XYZ file of N, CA and C in Angstrom:
111
model
N -39.552 33.990 -10.004
C -40.721 33.704 -9.197
C -40.315 33.281 -7.779
N -39.216 32.589 -7.675
C -38.768 32.149 -6.352
C -38.481 33.324 -5.423
N -38.024 34.437 -5.982
C -37.744 35.617 -5.154
C -39.020 36.161 -4.521
N -40.126 36.117 -5.265
C -41.390 36.678 -4.787
C -42.189 35.686 -3.946
N -42.060 34.387 -4.254
C -42.855 33.363 -3.569
C -41.992 32.203 -3.076
N -40.994 32.475 -2.266
C -40.064 31.412 -1.860
C -40.720 30.291 -1.064
N -41.844 30.585 -0.404
C -42.490 29.564 0.422
C -43.081 28.419 -0.393
N -43.201 28.618 -1.716
C -43.774 27.575 -2.568
C -42.720 26.732 -3.271
N -41.481 26.878 -2.864
C -40.388 26.093 -3.443
C -39.788 25.191 -2.378
N -39.409 23.967 -2.790
C -38.763 23.063 -1.842
C -37.254 23.279 -1.847
N -36.543 22.455 -1.103
C -35.094 22.629 -0.983
C -34.350 22.364 -2.285
N -35.019 21.707 -3.238
C -34.418 21.441 -4.549
C -34.836 22.473 -5.592
N -35.444 23.568 -5.136
C -35.919 24.643 -6.022
C -37.034 24.205 -6.964
N -37.809 23.215 -6.558
C -38.962 22.794 -7.351
C -40.198 23.524 -6.831
N -40.979 24.061 -7.767
C -42.203 24.775 -7.401
C -43.290 23.773 -7.036
N -43.998 24.009 -5.946
C -45.082 23.130 -5.507
C -46.424 23.757 -5.863
N -47.014 23.283 -6.970
C -48.309 23.816 -7.400
C -49.397 23.483 -6.386
N -49.297 22.328 -5.741
C -50.293 21.956 -4.733
C -50.289 22.938 -3.567
N -49.120 23.269 -3.095
C -48.980 24.221 -1.998
C -49.531 25.585 -2.412
N -49.241 25.971 -3.649
C -49.700 27.250 -4.182
C -51.228 27.290 -4.259
N -51.836 26.230 -4.821
C -53.294 26.181 -4.947
C -53.966 26.169 -3.578
N -53.395 25.438 -2.631
C -53.960 25.416 -1.281
C -53.923 26.795 -0.650
N -52.849 27.518 -0.838
C -52.733 28.870 -0.290
C -53.776 29.793 -0.916
N -54.013 29.647 -2.210
C -55.025 30.474 -2.870
C -56.408 30.170 -2.300
N -56.712 28.890 -2.121
C -58.011 28.503 -1.572
C -58.198 29.055 -0.164
N -57.144 29.007 0.638
C -57.227 29.517 2.006
C -57.553 31.001 2.036
N -57.172 31.711 0.997
C -57.424 33.149 0.938
C -58.625 33.480 0.063
N -59.441 32.447 -0.234
C -60.683 32.624 -0.991
C -60.475 33.270 -2.354
N -59.459 32.846 -3.045
C -59.201 33.364 -4.384
C -59.765 32.360 -5.392
N -60.719 32.800 -6.215
C -61.444 31.912 -7.110
C -60.756 31.629 -8.431
N -59.686 32.339 -8.751
C -59.059 32.174 -10.059
C -58.587 30.744 -10.314
N -58.273 30.003 -9.274
C -57.795 28.628 -9.442
C -58.849 27.791 -10.151
N -60.123 27.973 -9.789
C -61.170 27.146 -10.376
C -61.984 27.871 -11.436
N -62.153 29.173 -11.299
C -63.031 29.907 -12.202
C -62.319 30.670 -13.304
N -61.047 30.885 -13.178
C -60.332 31.677 -14.169
C -60.637 33.152 -14.006
N -60.132 33.928 -14.941
C -60.351 35.373 -14.881
C -61.584 35.738 -15.685
N -62.334 36.726 -15.203
C -63.564 37.155 -15.892
C -63.361 38.494 -16.552
C-alpha cells in the first residue's frame, strides 16, 4: 500500500488513517461515511 499511497505514511512507515480520511473528504468521496452501495 505504501507504494501506491506514500503520502499517507509518516517517516516511521506508519499509515495515517486521519490523513487518508481527510483526503477522501476533500475529494467528495462518500465511502468513508456511507460505505459501498
